[in-house]
mmCIF file of C-alpha atoms and ligand atoms in Angstrom:
data_model
loop_
_atom_site.group_PDB
_atom_site.id
_atom_site.type_symbol
_atom_site.label_atom_id
_atom_site.label_comp_id
_atom_site.label_asym_id
_atom_site.label_seq_id
_atom_site.Cartn_x
_atom_site.Cartn_y
_atom_site.Cartn_z
ATOM 1 C CA MET Y 991 32.407 -1.031 37.691
ATOM 2 C CA SER Y 992 29.467 -1.724 35.349
ATOM 3 C CA MET Y 993 26.006 -1.268 36.761
ATOM 4 C CA ILE Y 994 24.405 -3.137 33.864
ATOM 5 C CA PRO Y 995 21.993 -5.623 35.573
ATOM 6 C CA SER Y 996 22.545 -8.454 33.150
ATOM 7 C CA GLY Y 997 26.290 -7.871 33.217
ATOM 8 C CA ASN Y 998 26.076 -7.644 29.416
ATOM 9 C CA THR Y 999 28.365 -4.864 28.368
ATOM 10 C CA ALA Y 1000 28.312 -5.661 24.668
ATOM 11 C CA LYS Y 1001 27.404 -2.754 22.395
ATOM 12 C CA VAL Y 1002 23.792 -2.719 21.311
ATOM 13 C CA THR Y 1003 23.494 -2.749 17.554
ATOM 14 C CA VAL Y 1004 20.728 -2.659 14.943
ATOM 15 C CA PRO Y 1005 21.342 -6.259 13.855
ATOM 16 C CA GLU Y 1006 21.289 -7.419 17.445
ATOM 17 C CA LEU Y 1007 17.897 -5.779 18.084
ATOM 18 C CA LEU Y 1008 16.459 -7.419 14.957
ATOM 19 C CA GLN Y 1009 17.928 -10.713 16.136
ATOM 20 C CA ARG Y 1010 16.193 -10.377 19.474
ATOM 21 C CA LYS Y 1011 12.861 -10.177 17.681
ATOM 22 C CA SER Y 1012 13.481 -13.322 15.723
ATOM 23 C CA ASP Y 1013 14.849 -15.071 18.797
ATOM 24 C CA ALA Y 1014 11.699 -14.096 20.656
ATOM 25 C CA ALA Y 1015 9.649 -15.955 18.148
ATOM 26 C CA ASN Y 1016 11.584 -19.035 19.113
ATOM 27 C CA TYR Y 1017 12.348 -19.073 22.784
ATOM 28 C CA GLN Y 1018 14.706 -16.387 24.006
ATOM 29 C CA LYS Y 1019 12.392 -13.485 24.613
ATOM 30 C CA LYS Y 1020 14.327 -10.527 25.845
ATOM 31 C CA LYS Y 1021 12.499 -7.172 25.827
ATOM 32 C CA ILE Y 1022 14.148 -4.054 24.538
ATOM 33 C CA THR Y 1023 14.517 -1.231 27.080
ATOM 34 C CA SER Y 1024 14.604 2.352 25.927
ATOM 35 C CA LEU Y 1025 14.585 5.806 27.447
ATOM 36 C CA THR Y 1026 15.046 9.341 26.284
ATOM 37 C CA ALA Y 1027 18.008 11.474 27.253
ATOM 38 C CA TYR Y 1028 18.798 15.035 26.263
ATOM 39 C CA ASP Y 1029 22.116 15.737 28.044
ATOM 40 C CA TYR Y 1030 25.421 14.221 29.068
ATOM 41 C CA PRO Y 1031 24.640 13.267 32.697
ATOM 42 C CA THR Y 1032 21.244 11.635 32.087
ATOM 43 C CA ALA Y 1033 22.601 9.832 29.033
ATOM 44 C CA ARG Y 1034 25.542 8.528 30.973
ATOM 45 C CA LEU Y 1035 23.349 7.400 33.906
ATOM 46 C CA ALA Y 1036 20.924 5.621 31.626
ATOM 47 C CA ASP Y 1037 23.692 3.943 29.665
ATOM 48 C CA ASP Y 1038 25.607 2.835 32.797
ATOM 49 C CA ALA Y 1039 22.367 1.402 34.191
ATOM 50 C CA GLY Y 1040 21.988 -0.790 31.152
ATOM 51 C CA VAL Y 1041 19.257 0.668 28.943
ATOM 52 C CA ASP Y 1042 19.409 -0.771 25.369
ATOM 53 C CA VAL Y 1043 18.356 2.283 23.293
ATOM 54 C CA VAL Y 1044 18.823 5.955 24.156
ATOM 55 C CA LEU Y 1045 16.583 8.253 22.200
ATOM 56 C CA VAL Y 1046 17.320 11.983 21.944
ATOM 57 C CA GLY Y 1047 13.593 12.527 21.566
ATOM 58 C CA ASP Y 1048 12.153 15.722 20.156
ATOM 59 C CA SER Y 1049 10.265 15.760 23.471
ATOM 60 C CA VAL Y 1050 13.377 17.645 24.473
ATOM 61 C CA ALA Y 1051 11.444 20.684 23.107
ATOM 62 C CA MET Y 1052 8.761 20.431 25.789
ATOM 63 C CA VAL Y 1053 10.597 18.671 28.607
ATOM 64 C CA ALA Y 1054 13.952 20.428 28.652
ATOM 65 C CA LEU Y 1055 13.499 23.574 26.607
ATOM 66 C CA GLY Y 1056 10.026 24.609 27.784
ATOM 67 C CA TYR Y 1057 8.308 24.876 24.419
ATOM 68 C CA GLU Y 1058 4.532 24.299 24.220
ATOM 69 C CA SER Y 1059 4.860 21.385 21.774
ATOM 70 C CA THR Y 1060 7.655 19.501 19.949
ATOM 71 C CA LEU Y 1061 7.025 21.547 16.754
ATOM 72 C CA PRO Y 1062 9.343 24.514 17.320
ATOM 73 C CA LEU Y 1063 12.437 22.346 17.861
ATOM 74 C CA THR Y 1064 15.111 23.265 15.297
ATOM 75 C CA LEU Y 1065 17.586 20.992 13.593
ATOM 76 C CA GLU Y 1066 20.530 22.870 15.296
ATOM 77 C CA GLU Y 1067 18.894 22.455 18.725
ATOM 78 C CA ALA Y 1068 18.348 18.710 18.148
ATOM 79 C CA LEU Y 1069 22.006 18.306 16.889
ATOM 80 C CA HIS Y 1070 23.316 20.163 19.929
ATOM 81 C CA HIS Y 1071 21.483 17.788 22.383
ATOM 82 C CA THR Y 1072 22.423 14.694 20.373
ATOM 83 C CA ARG Y 1073 26.090 15.676 20.605
ATOM 84 C CA ALA Y 1074 25.850 16.019 24.377
ATOM 85 C CA VAL Y 1075 24.110 12.632 24.661
ATOM 86 C CA ARG Y 1076 26.706 11.032 22.437
ATOM 87 C CA ARG Y 1077 29.414 11.912 24.893
ATOM 88 C CA GLY Y 1078 27.571 10.013 27.607
ATOM 89 C CA VAL Y 1079 26.514 6.845 25.828
ATOM 90 C CA LYS Y 1080 28.867 3.912 25.203
ATOM 91 C CA ARG Y 1081 26.809 0.703 25.097
ATOM 92 C CA ALA Y 1082 23.288 1.736 24.166
ATOM 93 C CA LEU Y 1083 22.201 2.305 20.575
ATOM 94 C CA LEU Y 1084 21.910 6.064 20.127
ATOM 95 C CA VAL Y 1085 18.899 7.186 18.124
ATOM 96 C CA ALA Y 1086 18.155 10.846 17.241
ATOM 97 C CA ASP Y 1087 14.669 12.112 16.597
ATOM 98 C CA MET Y 1088 14.347 14.177 13.455
ATOM 99 C CA PRO Y 1089 12.510 17.412 14.245
ATOM 100 C CA PHE Y 1090 9.287 18.539 12.586
ATOM 101 C CA GLY Y 1091 9.931 19.928 9.179
ATOM 102 C CA THR Y 1092 13.353 18.314 8.644
ATOM 103 C CA TYR Y 1093 12.025 15.293 6.733
ATOM 104 C CA HIS Y 1094 8.560 16.312 5.530
ATOM 105 C CA GLY Y 1095 9.513 17.699 2.159
ATOM 106 C CA ASP Y 1096 11.943 16.381 -0.368
ATOM 107 C CA ALA Y 1097 13.518 12.951 0.485
ATOM 108 C CA ASN Y 1098 16.975 14.290 -0.508
ATOM 109 C CA GLU Y 1099 16.663 17.151 1.974
ATOM 110 C CA ALA Y 1100 15.619 14.601 4.616
ATOM 111 C CA LEU Y 1101 18.741 12.613 3.811
ATOM 112 C CA ARG Y 1102 20.971 15.726 4.116
ATOM 113 C CA ASN Y 1103 19.483 16.403 7.509
ATOM 114 C CA ALA Y 1104 19.744 12.807 8.696
ATOM 115 C CA VAL Y 1105 23.368 12.651 7.571
ATOM 116 C CA ARG Y 1106 24.072 15.573 9.878
ATOM 117 C CA PHE Y 1107 22.820 13.552 12.884
ATOM 118 C CA VAL Y 1108 25.226 10.705 12.020
ATOM 119 C CA LYS Y 1109 28.237 12.745 10.863
ATOM 120 C CA GLU Y 1110 28.122 15.759 13.198
ATOM 121 C CA ALA Y 1111 26.418 14.360 16.251
ATOM 122 C CA GLY Y 1112 27.324 10.646 16.356
ATOM 123 C CA ALA Y 1113 23.766 9.204 16.113
ATOM 124 C CA GLU Y 1114 23.631 5.603 15.075
ATOM 125 C CA ALA Y 1115 20.072 5.816 13.807
ATOM 126 C CA VAL Y 1116 17.287 8.385 13.328
ATOM 127 C CA LYS Y 1117 13.650 8.323 14.114
ATOM 128 C CA VAL Y 1118 10.820 9.697 11.980
ATOM 129 C CA GLU Y 1119 7.183 9.890 12.718
ATOM 130 C CA GLY Y 1120 4.465 8.669 10.362
ATOM 131 C CA GLY Y 1121 3.507 5.551 8.437
ATOM 132 C CA GLU Y 1122 2.544 5.117 4.747
ATOM 133 C CA ARG Y 1123 3.317 8.767 4.069
ATOM 134 C CA ARG Y 1124 6.926 8.311 5.089
ATOM 135 C CA LEU Y 1125 7.620 5.275 2.915
ATOM 136 C CA GLU Y 1126 9.793 7.166 0.461
ATOM 137 C CA VAL Y 1127 11.776 9.072 3.054
ATOM 138 C CA ILE Y 1128 12.487 5.976 5.121
ATOM 139 C CA ALA Y 1129 13.579 4.051 2.056
ATOM 140 C CA ARG Y 1130 15.899 6.899 0.966
ATOM 141 C CA LEU Y 1131 17.619 7.062 4.380
ATOM 142 C CA VAL Y 1132 17.932 3.234 4.642
ATOM 143 C CA GLU Y 1133 19.391 3.157 1.138
ATOM 144 C CA ALA Y 1134 22.055 5.607 2.335
ATOM 145 C CA GLU Y 1135 22.881 3.166 5.205
ATOM 146 C CA ILE Y 1136 21.184 5.252 7.943
ATOM 147 C CA PRO Y 1137 19.088 2.964 10.139
ATOM 148 C CA VAL Y 1138 15.635 4.282 10.684
ATOM 149 C CA MET Y 1139 13.222 3.835 13.615
ATOM 150 C CA GLY Y 1140 9.573 4.510 12.637
ATOM 151 C CA HIS Y 1141 6.884 5.906 14.940
ATOM 152 C CA VAL Y 1142 3.162 5.496 14.464
ATOM 153 C CA GLY Y 1143 -0.023 5.982 16.517
ATOM 154 C CA LEU Y 1144 -0.019 9.129 18.563
ATOM 155 C CA THR Y 1145 2.653 11.045 16.743
ATOM 156 C CA PRO Y 1146 3.154 14.360 18.609
ATOM 157 C CA GLN Y 1147 4.376 16.185 15.544
ATOM 158 C CA SER Y 1148 0.857 15.735 14.093
ATOM 159 C CA VAL Y 1149 -0.751 17.359 17.102
ATOM 160 C CA HIS Y 1150 -2.604 19.944 14.994
ATOM 161 C CA ALA Y 1151 -3.668 17.446 12.330
ATOM 162 C CA ILE Y 1152 -5.058 14.931 14.858
ATOM 163 C CA GLY Y 1153 -6.501 17.606 17.181
ATOM 164 C CA GLY Y 1154 -4.580 16.958 20.365
ATOM 165 C CA TYR Y 1155 -2.678 14.305 22.214
ATOM 166 C CA ARG Y 1156 -5.302 11.536 21.942
ATOM 167 C CA VAL Y 1157 -5.199 7.750 21.940
ATOM 168 C CA GLN Y 1158 -5.206 6.657 18.296
ATOM 169 C CA GLY Y 1159 -6.519 3.505 16.555
ATOM 170 C CA LYS Y 1160 -9.771 3.223 18.565
ATOM 171 C CA THR Y 1161 -12.083 2.409 15.626
ATOM 172 C CA ALA Y 1162 -11.834 -0.575 13.335
ATOM 173 C CA SER Y 1163 -10.885 1.607 10.341
ATOM 174 C CA ALA Y 1164 -8.292 3.590 12.337
ATOM 175 C CA SER Y 1165 -6.790 0.258 13.530
ATOM 176 C CA GLU Y 1166 -6.575 -1.011 9.971
ATOM 177 C CA GLN Y 1167 -4.850 2.167 8.894
ATOM 178 C CA LEU Y 1168 -2.289 1.860 11.733
ATOM 179 C CA LEU Y 1169 -1.632 -1.750 10.759
ATOM 180 C CA ARG Y 1170 -1.024 -0.594 7.245
ATOM 181 C CA ASP Y 1171 1.216 2.192 8.533
ATOM 182 C CA ALA Y 1172 3.323 -0.209 10.576
ATOM 183 C CA ARG Y 1173 3.633 -2.583 7.623
ATOM 184 C CA ALA Y 1174 4.696 0.283 5.387
ATOM 185 C CA VAL Y 1175 7.353 1.403 7.819
ATOM 186 C CA GLU Y 1176 8.693 -2.205 7.912
ATOM 187 C CA ALA Y 1177 8.533 -2.543 4.097
ATOM 188 C CA ALA Y 1178 10.506 0.720 3.726
ATOM 189 C CA GLY Y 1179 13.347 -0.847 5.688
ATOM 190 C CA ALA Y 1180 13.027 0.521 9.186
ATOM 191 C CA PHE Y 1181 14.693 -1.596 11.854
ATOM 192 C CA ALA Y 1182 12.184 -0.861 14.629
ATOM 193 C CA ILE Y 1183 8.947 1.015 15.203
ATOM 194 C CA VAL Y 1184 7.613 3.007 18.135
ATOM 195 C CA LEU Y 1185 3.922 2.479 18.841
ATOM 196 C CA GLU Y 1186 2.582 5.379 20.840
ATOM 197 C CA GLY Y 1187 -0.787 5.844 22.443
ATOM 198 C CA ILE Y 1188 -2.778 3.001 20.979
ATOM 199 C CA PRO Y 1189 -4.950 0.271 22.524
ATOM 200 C CA ARG Y 1190 -2.892 -2.635 23.827
ATOM 201 C CA GLU Y 1191 -4.804 -5.133 21.618
ATOM 202 C CA LEU Y 1192 -3.808 -3.222 18.484
ATOM 203 C CA ALA Y 1193 -0.183 -2.976 19.650
ATOM 204 C CA ALA Y 1194 -0.153 -6.725 20.209
ATOM 205 C CA GLU Y 1195 -1.576 -7.316 16.709
ATOM 206 C CA ILE Y 1196 0.967 -5.020 15.100
ATOM 207 C CA THR Y 1197 3.725 -6.661 17.062
ATOM 208 C CA ARG Y 1198 2.637 -10.086 15.762
ATOM 209 C CA SER Y 1199 2.345 -8.718 12.159
ATOM 210 C CA VAL Y 1200 5.781 -7.213 11.691
ATOM 211 C CA ARG Y 1201 9.238 -8.806 11.835
ATOM 212 C CA ILE Y 1202 10.875 -5.684 13.224
ATOM 213 C CA PRO Y 1203 10.731 -4.951 16.965
ATOM 214 C CA THR Y 1204 7.946 -2.761 18.242
ATOM 215 C CA ILE Y 1205 8.756 -0.366 21.130
ATOM 216 C CA GLY Y 1206 5.713 0.781 22.972
ATOM 217 C CA ILE Y 1207 4.884 3.860 24.909
ATOM 218 C CA GLY Y 1208 1.312 3.863 26.112
ATOM 219 C CA ALA Y 1209 0.719 0.794 24.001
ATOM 220 C CA GLY Y 1210 0.472 -1.967 26.550
ATOM 221 C CA PRO Y 1211 2.778 -4.814 27.582
ATOM 222 C CA ASP Y 1212 2.831 -6.937 24.437
ATOM 223 C CA CYS Y 1213 5.293 -4.877 22.453
ATOM 224 C CA ASP Y 1214 8.845 -6.129 21.947
ATOM 225 C CA GLY Y 1215 10.150 -3.329 24.056
ATOM 226 C CA GLN Y 1216 9.182 -0.219 26.054
ATOM 227 C CA ILE Y 1217 10.232 3.419 25.955
ATOM 228 C CA LEU Y 1218 9.492 6.202 28.405
ATOM 229 C CA VAL Y 1219 10.455 9.875 28.606
ATOM 230 C CA LEU Y 1220 13.111 9.725 31.357
ATOM 231 C CA HIS Y 1221 11.860 12.898 32.912
ATOM 232 C CA ASP Y 1222 8.374 11.457 33.290
ATOM 233 C CA MET Y 1223 9.606 8.374 35.117
ATOM 234 C CA ILE Y 1224 11.942 10.298 37.488
ATOM 235 C CA GLY Y 1225 9.447 13.073 38.332
ATOM 236 C CA MET Y 1226 11.215 15.904 36.582
ATOM 237 C CA THR Y 1227 8.176 17.476 34.802
ATOM 238 C CA PHE Y 1228 5.689 20.046 35.931
ATOM 239 C CA GLN Y 1229 2.445 18.341 35.119
ATOM 240 C CA ALA Y 1230 0.953 15.083 36.098
ATOM 241 C CA PRO Y 1231 2.596 12.259 34.126
ATOM 242 C CA PRO Y 1232 0.571 10.519 31.492
ATOM 243 C CA LYS Y 1233 -1.394 7.374 32.611
ATOM 244 C CA PHE Y 1234 1.181 5.060 31.073
ATOM 245 C CA ALA Y 1235 4.302 6.638 32.616
ATOM 246 C CA ARG Y 1236 5.204 4.901 35.857
ATOM 247 C CA ARG Y 1237 7.097 7.129 38.297
ATOM 248 C CA TYR Y 1238 10.215 5.441 39.624
ATOM 249 C CA ALA Y 1239 11.695 8.407 41.504
ATOM 250 C CA ASN Y 1240 10.884 11.946 42.517
ATOM 251 C CA VAL Y 1241 14.006 13.824 41.425
ATOM 252 C CA GLY Y 1242 12.124 17.085 40.997
ATOM 253 C CA GLU Y 1243 11.108 17.050 44.624
ATOM 254 C CA ALA Y 1244 14.663 16.073 45.681
ATOM 255 C CA ILE Y 1245 16.073 19.054 43.740
ATOM 256 C CA SER Y 1246 13.468 21.488 45.204
ATOM 257 C CA GLN Y 1247 14.223 20.245 48.704
ATOM 258 C CA ALA Y 1248 18.047 20.534 48.192
ATOM 259 C CA VAL Y 1249 17.622 24.101 46.904
ATOM 260 C CA ARG Y 1250 15.401 25.079 49.841
ATOM 261 C CA GLU Y 1251 17.921 23.687 52.338
ATOM 262 C CA TYR Y 1252 20.822 25.386 50.584
ATOM 263 C CA CYS Y 1253 19.062 28.820 50.576
ATOM 264 C CA ALA Y 1254 18.218 28.416 54.253
ATOM 265 C CA ASP Y 1255 21.844 27.461 55.109
ATOM 266 C CA VAL Y 1256 23.218 30.491 53.220
ATOM 267 C CA GLN Y 1257 20.638 32.792 54.907
ATOM 268 C CA ASN Y 1258 21.356 31.545 58.414
ATOM 269 C CA GLY Y 1259 25.165 31.384 57.987
ATOM 270 C CA ASN Y 1260 25.388 27.575 57.987
ATOM 271 C CA PHE Y 1261 26.956 27.470 54.588
ATOM 272 C CA PRO Y 1262 29.843 27.512 53.909
ATOM 273 C CA SER Y 1263 31.397 25.990 57.028
ATOM 274 C CA ASP Y 1264 34.947 26.372 58.128
ATOM 275 C CA ALA Y 1265 35.741 22.940 56.626
ATOM 276 C CA GLU Y 1266 34.343 24.164 53.299
ATOM 277 C CA SER Y 1267 36.647 27.199 53.264
ATOM 278 C CA TYR Y 1268 40.306 27.666 52.265
ATOM 279 C CA HIS Y 1269 42.793 28.961 54.807
ATOM 280 C CA ARG Y 1270 45.620 31.072 53.528
ATOM 281 C CA ALA Y 1271 48.228 29.655 55.930
ATOM 282 C CA ARG Y 1272 47.343 26.031 55.178
ATOM 283 C CA VAL Y 1273 47.420 26.511 51.456
ATOM 284 C CA LEU Y 1274 50.793 28.280 51.534
ATOM 285 C CA LYS Y 1275 52.154 25.488 53.749
ATOM 286 C CA LEU Y 1276 50.908 22.820 51.306
ATOM 287 C CA GLU Y 1277 52.504 24.645 48.362
ATOM 288 C CA GLU Y 1278 55.740 24.809 50.240
ATOM 289 C CA GLU Y 1279 55.627 21.069 51.136
ATOM 290 C CA LEU Y 1280 54.741 19.923 47.634
ATOM 291 C CA LYS Y 1281 56.769 22.604 45.839
ATOM 292 C CA VAL Y 1282 53.778 23.233 43.675
ATOM 293 C CA ASN Y 1283 51.460 26.084 42.991
ATOM 294 C CA THR Y 1284 47.980 24.896 44.053
ATOM 295 C CA ASP Y 1285 46.136 27.612 42.129
ATOM 296 C CA CYS Y 1286 44.642 25.050 39.794
ATOM 297 C CA ASP Y 1287 44.134 22.329 42.446
ATOM 298 C CA TRP Y 1288 41.871 24.121 44.851
HETATM 299 O O1 KIV I 644 10.306 12.444 21.529
HETATM 300 C C1 KIV I 644 10.137 11.447 22.220
HETATM 301 O O2 KIV I 644 10.418 11.430 23.449
HETATM 302 C C2 KIV I 644 9.559 10.276 21.595
HETATM 303 C C3 KIV I 644 9.238 9.107 22.446
HETATM 304 C C4 KIV I 644 8.125 9.403 23.340
HETATM 305 C C5 KIV I 644 9.003 7.854 21.701
HETATM 306 O O3 KIV I 644 9.330 10.272 20.496
#
């Protein structure tokens, strides 16, 4: 049974997302929902619950692999996680984040790397960080029929260049630059753009200024959609969540509690119980009745 709230099981596609933006300008505003996933179970749960876009974010580096930043993530690691997510996603659009260094040089090299996400890992689109500077790369991928999601504002791959994870676009000149960046991403042919860590007024202005959907994270409510890191919203991280990440569950605490109870049960002999154990006589009887060998069915 589908758990999709709207009951809409139709596959989410790039043209449909673009259509939603133009429909929104008329009357039918329907926000785009997006979450990250890095593995099969979370991807499947998010997809079954009806999220529109699943992003295999390079945040996997920090959230699931324990790196200090997103920068060390390799192409092979990102492909590995994208393949796992692919197996769990049916309806949502699957977007793979290109790791730092895989699209920063020659546009042809960026294309070769992006092709691997589509061909080897089943991604339907890729995401790259940066605005005007990425014009050529985005255009090259789009020309090769690979849909591209842009990402401007607080771009975590620029952490050293911007001196930390700070809200961007606070001054008038920084806002103007971000507006130019967003327009450049659109002009290069991207189908959507993530706006991260910028004042809500600027996000609203960018959203009004581009024809492609904006997907906000820490960018206020006026974007065409929202994205969160799944682990932030379910309480599966080890630091306080950012201001913008609403916590919908505390899965980390549920896991810790389950592990504590399991350890206690093992220590005090409460686990496994008799009902959780096999009995030689019963198994042999069952085999006899069914004329099968239950070796594989235990
Ligand atoms: O890597 C990531 O999770 C992202 C989102 C926060 C947009 O880029």
